[in-house]
């Protein structure tokens, strides 16, 4: 597979199949989709007019609101079936579109619809997409081992597991207790 310039985008981070069956590819160089007819990757925004075109795309998450895209330029809510950006949230946005991070690497949506955002440098962010309220957990304020977090995984007990540049963190969402596991702990 190659894009319409004849090259394969480097660093493919995630692949997502939308309800229409189209494959969407998150890369170091923006958002692409697979053109089944020509067997080529096509940039979502070939004119590069939209912010998502300039973002490194790390992760896709789908819920009833649409498809959420975690990227180097924040969090995008998209309607992939109609190829539209519905919203863009980041530290550069204002009011209802503000979240305290630019580089959102991953998200976990809990049973209450709360998003837990892993960021590359801004720690862990608890964000409610309905009320737009957030809480930020960092190395300095909350005892995280590092503010660079690569993913957020929930377990059956309401806890989060956070891989980082300095070990694996366990985070209890109710008590906000952080437990850090590193090489000396058997990792």
JSON list of C-alpha atoms in Angstrom, two decimals:
[
{"chain": "A", "resi": 1, "resn": "UNK", "atom": "CA", "xyz": [0.00, 0.00, 0.00]},
{"chain": "A", "resi": 2, "resn": "UNK", "atom": "CA", "xyz": [1.22, 3.46, -0.86]},
{"chain": "A", "resi": 3, "resn": "UNK", "atom": "CA", "xyz": [-0.31, 6.91, -0.68]},
{"chain": "A", "resi": 4, "resn": "UNK", "atom": "CA", "xyz": [-1.14, 8.93, -3.80]},
{"chain": "A", "resi": 5, "resn": "UNK", "atom": "CA", "xyz": [2.47, 10.20, -3.91]},
{"chain": "A", "resi": 6, "resn": "UNK", "atom": "CA", "xyz": [3.73, 6.62, -4.16]},
{"chain": "A", "resi": 7, "resn": "UNK", "atom": "CA", "xyz": [5.12, 6.33, -0.65]},
{"chain": "A", "resi": 8, "resn": "UNK", "atom": "CA", "xyz": [3.94, 4.51, 2.42]},
{"chain": "A", "resi": 9, "resn": "UNK", "atom": "CA", "xyz": [3.47, 6.88, 5.38]},
{"chain": "A", "resi": 10, "resn": "UNK", "atom": "CA", "xyz": [6.00, 6.10, 8.08]},
{"chain": "A", "resi": 11, "resn": "UNK", "atom": "CA", "xyz": [4.97, 5.32, 11.62]},
{"chain": "A", "resi": 12, "resn": "UNK", "atom": "CA", "xyz": [1.47, 3.97, 11.41]},
{"chain": "A", "resi": 13, "resn": "UNK", "atom": "CA", "xyz": [0.15, 4.22, 14.98]},
{"chain": "A", "resi": 14, "resn": "UNK", "atom": "CA", "xyz": [-3.41, 2.93, 14.76]},
{"chain": "A", "resi": 15, "resn": "UNK", "atom": "CA", "xyz": [-5.92, 1.50, 12.29]},
{"chain": "A", "resi": 16, "resn": "UNK", "atom": "CA", "xyz": [-9.68, 1.79, 12.66]},
{"chain": "A", "resi": 17, "resn": "UNK", "atom": "CA", "xyz": [-12.52, 0.31, 10.59]},
{"chain": "A", "resi": 18, "resn": "UNK", "atom": "CA", "xyz": [-15.56, 2.60, 10.49]},
{"chain": "A", "resi": 19, "resn": "UNK", "atom": "CA", "xyz": [-19.12, 1.28, 10.34]},
{"chain": "A", "resi": 20, "resn": "UNK", "atom": "CA", "xyz": [-19.09, 1.68, 6.55]},
{"chain": "A", "resi": 21, "resn": "UNK", "atom": "CA", "xyz": [-16.12, -0.70, 6.39]},
{"chain": "A", "resi": 22, "resn": "UNK", "atom": "CA", "xyz": [-13.56, 1.95, 5.41]},
{"chain": "A", "resi": 23, "resn": "UNK", "atom": "CA", "xyz": [-10.12, 1.56, 6.97]},
{"chain": "A", "resi": 24, "resn": "UNK", "atom": "CA", "xyz": [-8.75, 4.71, 8.59]},
{"chain": "A", "resi": 25, "resn": "UNK", "atom": "CA", "xyz": [-5.04, 4.92, 9.35]},
{"chain": "A", "resi": 26, "resn": "UNK", "atom": "CA", "xyz": [-3.45, 7.17, 11.96]},
{"chain": "A", "resi": 27, "resn": "UNK", "atom": "CA", "xyz": [0.11, 8.05, 10.99]},
{"chain": "A", "resi": 28, "resn": "UNK", "atom": "CA", "xyz": [2.97, 10.32, 11.87]},
{"chain": "A", "resi": 29, "resn": "UNK", "atom": "CA", "xyz": [1.84, 12.50, 8.93]},
{"chain": "A", "resi": 30, "resn": "UNK", "atom": "CA", "xyz": [-1.88, 12.84, 9.55]},
{"chain": "A", "resi": 31, "resn": "UNK", "atom": "CA", "xyz": [-5.03, 10.88, 8.89]},
{"chain": "A", "resi": 32, "resn": "UNK", "atom": "CA", "xyz": [-5.36, 8.58, 5.87]},
{"chain": "A", "resi": 33, "resn": "UNK", "atom": "CA", "xyz": [-7.96, 6.15, 4.57]},
{"chain": "A", "resi": 34, "resn": "UNK", "atom": "CA", "xyz": [-7.62, 3.13, 2.32]},
{"chain": "A", "resi": 35, "resn": "UNK", "atom": "CA", "xyz": [-9.06, 3.49, -1.19]},
{"chain": "A", "resi": 36, "resn": "UNK", "atom": "CA", "xyz": [-10.06, -0.12, -1.90]},
{"chain": "A", "resi": 37, "resn": "UNK", "atom": "CA", "xyz": [-10.46, 0.47, -5.63]},
{"chain": "A", "resi": 38, "resn": "UNK", "atom": "CA", "xyz": [-6.92, 1.75, -6.20]},
{"chain": "A", "resi": 39, "resn": "UNK", "atom": "CA", "xyz": [-5.34, -0.03, -3.22]},
{"chain": "A", "resi": 40, "resn": "UNK", "atom": "CA", "xyz": [-3.80, 3.26, -2.08]},
{"chain": "A", "resi": 41, "resn": "UNK", "atom": "CA", "xyz": [-3.77, 5.33, 1.06]},
{"chain": "A", "resi": 42, "resn": "UNK", "atom": "CA", "xyz": [-5.43, 8.70, 0.58]},
{"chain": "A", "resi": 43, "resn": "UNK", "atom": "CA", "xyz": [-4.86, 11.65, 2.92]},
{"chain": "A", "resi": 44, "resn": "UNK", "atom": "CA", "xyz": [-8.09, 12.68, 4.66]},
{"chain": "A", "resi": 45, "resn": "UNK", "atom": "CA", "xyz": [-7.47, 16.31, 3.74]},
{"chain": "A", "resi": 46, "resn": "UNK", "atom": "CA", "xyz": [-5.32, 16.37, 0.57]},
{"chain": "A", "resi": 47, "resn": "UNK", "atom": "CA", "xyz": [-5.26, 20.19, 0.52]},
{"chain": "A", "resi": 48, "resn": "UNK", "atom": "CA", "xyz": [-4.00, 20.15, 4.15]},
{"chain": "A", "resi": 49, "resn": "UNK", "atom": "CA", "xyz": [-6.47, 22.82, 5.22]},
{"chain": "A", "resi": 50, "resn": "UNK", "atom": "CA", "xyz": [-7.61, 21.13, 8.44]},
{"chain": "A", "resi": 51, "resn": "UNK", "atom": "CA", "xyz": [-5.65, 20.82, 11.69]},
{"chain": "A", "resi": 52, "resn": "UNK", "atom": "CA", "xyz": [-6.05, 17.04, 11.74]},
{"chain": "A", "resi": 53, "resn": "UNK", "atom": "CA", "xyz": [-3.94, 16.89, 8.55]},
{"chain": "A", "resi": 54, "resn": "UNK", "atom": "CA", "xyz": [-0.93, 18.30, 10.36]},
{"chain": "A", "resi": 55, "resn": "UNK", "atom": "CA", "xyz": [-1.33, 16.12, 13.44]},
{"chain": "A", "resi": 56, "resn": "UNK", "atom": "CA", "xyz": [0.34, 12.88, 14.31]},
{"chain": "A", "resi": 57, "resn": "UNK", "atom": "CA", "xyz": [-2.61, 10.51, 14.84]},
{"chain": "A", "resi": 58, "resn": "UNK", "atom": "CA", "xyz": [-2.10, 8.01, 17.67]},
{"chain": "A", "resi": 59, "resn": "UNK", "atom": "CA", "xyz": [-5.45, 6.44, 18.60]},
{"chain": "A", "resi": 60, "resn": "UNK", "atom": "CA", "xyz": [-9.10, 6.06, 17.55]},
{"chain": "A", "resi": 61, "resn": "UNK", "atom": "CA", "xyz": [-12.02, 5.63, 19.97]},
{"chain": "A", "resi": 62, "resn": "UNK", "atom": "CA", "xyz": [-15.65, 5.36, 18.88]},
{"chain": "A", "resi": 63, "resn": "UNK", "atom": "CA", "xyz": [-18.82, 6.05, 20.89]},
{"chain": "A", "resi": 64, "resn": "UNK", "atom": "CA", "xyz": [-22.32, 7.37, 20.15]},
{"chain": "A", "resi": 65, "resn": "UNK", "atom": "CA", "xyz": [-20.99, 10.93, 19.63]},
{"chain": "A", "resi": 66, "resn": "UNK", "atom": "CA", "xyz": [-18.65, 9.85, 16.83]},
{"chain": "A", "resi": 67, "resn": "UNK", "atom": "CA", "xyz": [-15.03, 8.85, 16.45]},
{"chain": "A", "resi": 68, "resn": "UNK", "atom": "CA", "xyz": [-12.55, 10.48, 18.82]},
{"chain": "A", "resi": 69, "resn": "UNK", "atom": "CA", "xyz": [-9.02, 10.87, 17.51]},
{"chain": "A", "resi": 70, "resn": "UNK", "atom": "CA", "xyz": [-6.08, 11.31, 19.88]},
{"chain": "A", "resi": 71, "resn": "UNK", "atom": "CA", "xyz": [-3.32, 13.35, 18.28]},
{"chain": "A", "resi": 72, "resn": "UNK", "atom": "CA", "xyz": [-0.35, 15.64, 18.66]},
{"chain": "A", "resi": 73, "resn": "UNK", "atom": "CA", "xyz": [-2.73, 18.60, 18.24]},
{"chain": "A", "resi": 74, "resn": "UNK", "atom": "CA", "xyz": [-5.29, 17.53, 20.84]},
{"chain": "A", "resi": 75, "resn": "UNK", "atom": "CA", "xyz": [-8.49, 15.56, 20.63]},
{"chain": "A", "resi": 76, "resn": "UNK", "atom": "CA", "xyz": [-10.72, 15.58, 17.55]},
{"chain": "A", "resi": 77, "resn": "UNK", "atom": "CA", "xyz": [-14.33, 14.40, 17.38]},
{"chain": "A", "resi": 78, "resn": "UNK", "atom": "CA", "xyz": [-15.12, 13.25, 13.85]},
{"chain": "A", "resi": 79, "resn": "UNK", "atom": "CA", "xyz": [-17.96, 11.89, 11.77]},
{"chain": "A", "resi": 80, "resn": "UNK", "atom": "CA", "xyz": [-15.89, 9.55, 9.61]},
{"chain": "A", "resi": 81, "resn": "UNK", "atom": "CA", "xyz": [-18.87, 8.41, 7.53]},
{"chain": "A", "resi": 82, "resn": "UNK", "atom": "CA", "xyz": [-19.38, 11.98, 6.27]},
{"chain": "A", "resi": 83, "resn": "UNK", "atom": "CA", "xyz": [-15.69, 12.91, 6.58]},
{"chain": "A", "resi": 84, "resn": "UNK", "atom": "CA", "xyz": [-16.33, 15.87, 8.89]},
{"chain": "A", "resi": 85, "resn": "UNK", "atom": "CA", "xyz": [-14.58, 17.24, 11.96]},
{"chain": "A", "resi": 86, "resn": "UNK", "atom": "CA", "xyz": [-17.27, 17.89, 14.55]},
{"chain": "A", "resi": 87, "resn": "UNK", "atom": "CA", "xyz": [-15.05, 19.38, 17.28]},
{"chain": "A", "resi": 88, "resn": "UNK", "atom": "CA", "xyz": [-11.43, 20.01, 18.19]},
{"chain": "A", "resi": 89, "resn": "UNK", "atom": "CA", "xyz": [-10.28, 20.12, 21.83]},
{"chain": "A", "resi": 90, "resn": "UNK", "atom": "CA", "xyz": [-6.82, 21.24, 22.95]},
{"chain": "A", "resi": 91, "resn": "UNK", "atom": "CA", "xyz": [-4.86, 23.59, 25.18]},
{"chain": "A", "resi": 92, "resn": "UNK", "atom": "CA", "xyz": [-4.97, 26.17, 22.37]},
{"chain": "A", "resi": 93, "resn": "UNK", "atom": "CA", "xyz": [-8.76, 26.18, 22.16]},
{"chain": "A", "resi": 94, "resn": "UNK", "atom": "CA", "xyz": [-11.03, 28.38, 24.25]},
{"chain": "A", "resi": 95, "resn": "UNK", "atom": "CA", "xyz": [-13.85, 27.74, 26.73]},
{"chain": "A", "resi": 96, "resn": "UNK", "atom": "CA", "xyz": [-15.92, 24.64, 25.84]},
{"chain": "A", "resi": 97, "resn": "UNK", "atom": "CA", "xyz": [-13.19, 23.32, 23.51]},
{"chain": "A", "resi": 98, "resn": "UNK", "atom": "CA", "xyz": [-10.35, 23.66, 26.04]},
{"chain": "A", "resi": 99, "resn": "UNK", "atom": "CA", "xyz": [-8.56, 20.70, 27.60]},
{"chain": "A", "resi": 100, "resn": "UNK", "atom": "CA", "xyz": [-5.23, 21.16, 29.43]},
{"chain": "A", "resi": 101, "resn": "UNK", "atom": "CA", "xyz": [-3.16, 19.23, 26.88]},
{"chain": "A", "resi": 102, "resn": "UNK", "atom": "CA", "xyz": [-2.00, 19.37, 23.29]},
{"chain": "A", "resi": 103, "resn": "UNK", "atom": "CA", "xyz": [-0.49, 15.92, 22.82]},
{"chain": "A", "resi": 104, "resn": "UNK", "atom": "CA", "xyz": [-3.22, 13.39, 23.66]},
{"chain": "A", "resi": 105, "resn": "UNK", "atom": "CA", "xyz": [-1.83, 9.92, 23.03]},
{"chain": "A", "resi": 106, "resn": "UNK", "atom": "CA", "xyz": [-4.71, 7.69, 24.16]},
{"chain": "A", "resi": 107, "resn": "UNK", "atom": "CA", "xyz": [-8.05, 7.72, 25.96]},
{"chain": "A", "resi": 108, "resn": "UNK", "atom": "CA", "xyz": [-10.16, 5.43, 28.05]},
{"chain": "A", "resi": 109, "resn": "UNK", "atom": "CA", "xyz": [-13.89, 6.02, 28.45]},
{"chain": "A", "resi": 110, "resn": "UNK", "atom": "CA", "xyz": [-15.22, 4.70, 31.77]},
{"chain": "A", "resi": 111, "resn": "UNK", "atom": "CA", "xyz": [-18.73, 3.36, 32.45]},
{"chain": "A", "resi": 112, "resn": "UNK", "atom": "CA", "xyz": [-19.92, 6.88, 33.40]},
{"chain": "A", "resi": 113, "resn": "UNK", "atom": "CA", "xyz": [-18.79, 8.38, 30.09]},
{"chain": "A", "resi": 114, "resn": "UNK", "atom": "CA", "xyz": [-15.77, 10.13, 31.65]},
{"chain": "A", "resi": 115, "resn": "UNK", "atom": "CA", "xyz": [-12.71, 10.28, 29.41]},
{"chain": "A", "resi": 116, "resn": "UNK", "atom": "CA", "xyz": [-9.30, 9.60, 30.93]},
{"chain": "A", "resi": 117, "resn": "UNK", "atom": "CA", "xyz": [-6.72, 11.15, 28.62]},
{"chain": "A", "resi": 118, "resn": "UNK", "atom": "CA", "xyz": [-3.10, 10.01, 28.45]},
{"chain": "A", "resi": 119, "resn": "UNK", "atom": "CA", "xyz": [-0.88, 12.89, 27.40]},
{"chain": "A", "resi": 120, "resn": "UNK", "atom": "CA", "xyz": [2.69, 13.26, 26.26]},
{"chain": "A", "resi": 121, "resn": "UNK", "atom": "CA", "xyz": [3.87, 15.77, 28.84]},
{"chain": "A", "resi": 122, "resn": "UNK", "atom": "CA", "xyz": [0.74, 16.94, 30.66]},
{"chain": "A", "resi": 123, "resn": "UNK", "atom": "CA", "xyz": [0.07, 13.87, 32.81]},
{"chain": "A", "resi": 124, "resn": "UNK", "atom": "CA", "xyz": [-3.36, 12.28, 33.11]},
{"chain": "A", "resi": 125, "resn": "UNK", "atom": "CA", "xyz": [-6.51, 14.31, 32.43]},
{"chain": "A", "resi": 126, "resn": "UNK", "atom": "CA", "xyz": [-9.99, 13.37, 33.66]},
{"chain": "A", "resi": 127, "resn": "UNK", "atom": "CA", "xyz": [-12.42, 15.06, 31.25]},
{"chain": "A", "resi": 128, "resn": "UNK", "atom": "CA", "xyz": [-16.20, 15.01, 31.11]},
{"chain": "A", "resi": 129, "resn": "UNK", "atom": "CA", "xyz": [-17.25, 15.58, 27.47]},
{"chain": "A", "resi": 130, "resn": "UNK", "atom": "CA", "xyz": [-20.80, 16.48, 28.58]},
{"chain": "A", "resi": 131, "resn": "UNK", "atom": "CA", "xyz": [-19.96, 19.23, 31.09]},
{"chain": "A", "resi": 132, "resn": "UNK", "atom": "CA", "xyz": [-16.51, 20.06, 29.63]},
{"chain": "A", "resi": 133, "resn": "UNK", "atom": "CA", "xyz": [-15.05, 19.93, 33.16]},
{"chain": "A", "resi": 134, "resn": "UNK", "atom": "CA", "xyz": [-11.60, 18.46, 33.73]},
{"chain": "A", "resi": 135, "resn": "UNK", "atom": "CA", "xyz": [-9.09, 17.56, 36.40]},
{"chain": "A", "resi": 136, "resn": "UNK", "atom": "CA", "xyz": [-5.39, 17.19, 35.70]},
{"chain": "A", "resi": 137, "resn": "UNK", "atom": "CA", "xyz": [-3.07, 14.77, 37.50]},
{"chain": "A", "resi": 138, "resn": "UNK", "atom": "CA", "xyz": [0.68, 15.38, 37.19]},
{"chain": "A", "resi": 139, "resn": "UNK", "atom": "CA", "xyz": [4.00, 14.21, 38.53]},
{"chain": "A", "resi": 140, "resn": "UNK", "atom": "CA", "xyz": [4.38, 17.22, 40.82]},
{"chain": "A", "resi": 141, "resn": "UNK", "atom": "CA", "xyz": [0.79, 17.62, 42.05]},
{"chain": "A", "resi": 142, "resn": "UNK", "atom": "CA", "xyz": [-0.39, 14.01, 42.12]},
{"chain": "A", "resi": 143, "resn": "UNK", "atom": "CA", "xyz": [2.67, 11.80, 42.46]},
{"chain": "A", "resi": 144, "resn": "UNK", "atom": "CA", "xyz": [2.75, 10.33, 38.96]},
{"chain": "A", "resi": 145, "resn": "UNK", "atom": "CA", "xyz": [6.10, 8.84, 38.01]},
{"chain": "A", "resi": 146, "resn": "UNK", "atom": "CA", "xyz": [6.17, 10.88, 34.79]},
{"chain": "A", "resi": 147, "resn": "UNK", "atom": "CA", "xyz": [3.96, 13.30, 32.85]},
{"chain": "A", "resi": 148, "resn": "UNK", "atom": "CA", "xyz": [4.49, 11.35, 29.61]},
{"chain": "A", "resi": 149, "resn": "UNK", "atom": "CA", "xyz": [1.80, 8.67, 29.51]},
{"chain": "A", "resi": 150, "resn": "UNK", "atom": "CA", "xyz": [1.31, 6.45, 26.48]},
{"chain": "A", "resi": 151, "resn": "UNK", "atom": "CA", "xyz": [-2.06, 4.84, 27.18]},
{"chain": "A", "resi": 152, "resn": "UNK", "atom": "CA", "xyz": [-4.86, 4.47, 29.73]},
{"chain": "A", "resi": 153, "resn": "UNK", "atom": "CA", "xyz": [-6.35, 1.04, 30.41]},
{"chain": "A", "resi": 154, "resn": "UNK", "atom": "CA", "xyz": [-9.21, 0.45, 32.83]},
{"chain": "A", "resi": 155, "resn": "UNK", "atom": "CA", "xyz": [-9.68, -2.73, 34.81]},
{"chain": "A", "resi": 156, "resn": "UNK", "atom": "CA", "xyz": [-12.79, -4.41, 36.24]},
{"chain": "A", "resi": 157, "resn": "UNK", "atom": "CA", "xyz": [-12.40, -2.57, 39.56]},
{"chain": "A", "resi": 158, "resn": "UNK", "atom": "CA", "xyz": [-12.46, 1.04, 38.37]},
{"chain": "A", "resi": 159, "resn": "UNK", "atom": "CA", "xyz": [-8.67, 1.41, 38.40]},
{"chain": "A", "resi": 160, "resn": "UNK", "atom": "CA", "xyz": [-6.47, 2.71, 35.62]},
{"chain": "A", "resi": 161, "resn": "UNK", "atom": "CA", "xyz": [-3.15, 1.37, 34.38]},
{"chain": "A", "resi": 162, "resn": "UNK", "atom": "CA", "xyz": [-0.82, 3.91, 32.80]},
{"chain": "A", "resi": 163, "resn": "UNK", "atom": "CA", "xyz": [2.39, 2.98, 30.93]},
{"chain": "A", "resi": 164, "resn": "UNK", "atom": "CA", "xyz": [4.86, 5.87, 31.06]},
{"chain": "A", "resi": 165, "resn": "UNK", "atom": "CA", "xyz": [8.47, 6.83, 30.48]},
{"chain": "A", "resi": 166, "resn": "UNK", "atom": "CA", "xyz": [9.12, 5.77, 34.09]},
{"chain": "A", "resi": 167, "resn": "UNK", "atom": "CA", "xyz": [7.38, 2.50, 34.70]},
{"chain": "A", "resi": 168, "resn": "UNK", "atom": "CA", "xyz": [3.78, 1.41, 34.92]},
{"chain": "A", "resi": 169, "resn": "UNK", "atom": "CA", "xyz": [1.40, 3.38, 37.13]},
{"chain": "A", "resi": 170, "resn": "UNK", "atom": "CA", "xyz": [-1.69, 2.10, 38.91]},
{"chain": "A", "resi": 171, "resn": "UNK", "atom": "CA", "xyz": [-4.25, 4.88, 39.50]},
{"chain": "A", "resi": 172, "resn": "UNK", "atom": "CA", "xyz": [-7.34, 4.44, 41.68]},
{"chain": "A", "resi": 173, "resn": "UNK", "atom": "CA", "xyz": [-10.03, 6.72, 40.23]},
{"chain": "A", "resi": 174, "resn": "UNK", "atom": "CA", "xyz": [-11.87, 7.14, 43.54]},
{"chain": "A", "resi": 175, "resn": "UNK", "atom": "CA", "xyz": [-9.02, 7.72, 46.00]},
{"chain": "A", "resi": 176, "resn": "UNK", "atom": "CA", "xyz": [-6.64, 9.12, 43.34]},
{"chain": "A", "resi": 177, "resn": "UNK", "atom": "CA", "xyz": [-3.94, 6.92, 44.87]},
{"chain": "A", "resi": 178, "resn": "UNK", "atom": "CA", "xyz": [-0.96, 6.32, 42.57]},
{"chain": "A", "resi": 179, "resn": "UNK", "atom": "CA", "xyz": [1.21, 3.21, 42.81]},
{"chain": "A", "resi": 180, "resn": "UNK", "atom": "CA", "xyz": [4.31, 3.05, 40.62]},
{"chain": "A", "resi": 181, "resn": "UNK", "atom": "CA", "xyz": [5.85, -0.18, 39.35]},
{"chain": "A", "resi": 182, "resn": "UNK", "atom": "CA", "xyz": [9.34, -0.11, 37.89]},
{"chain": "A", "resi": 183, "resn": "UNK", "atom": "CA", "xyz": [12.15, -2.52, 37.03]},
{"chain": "A", "resi": 184, "resn": "UNK", "atom": "CA", "xyz": [13.04, -3.07, 40.69]},
{"chain": "A", "resi": 185, "resn": "UNK", "atom": "CA", "xyz": [9.42, -4.17, 41.24]},
{"chain": "A", "resi": 186, "resn": "UNK", "atom": "CA", "xyz": [9.76, -6.93, 38.65]},
{"chain": "A", "resi": 187, "resn": "UNK", "atom": "CA", "xyz": [8.85, -5.13, 35.42]}
]
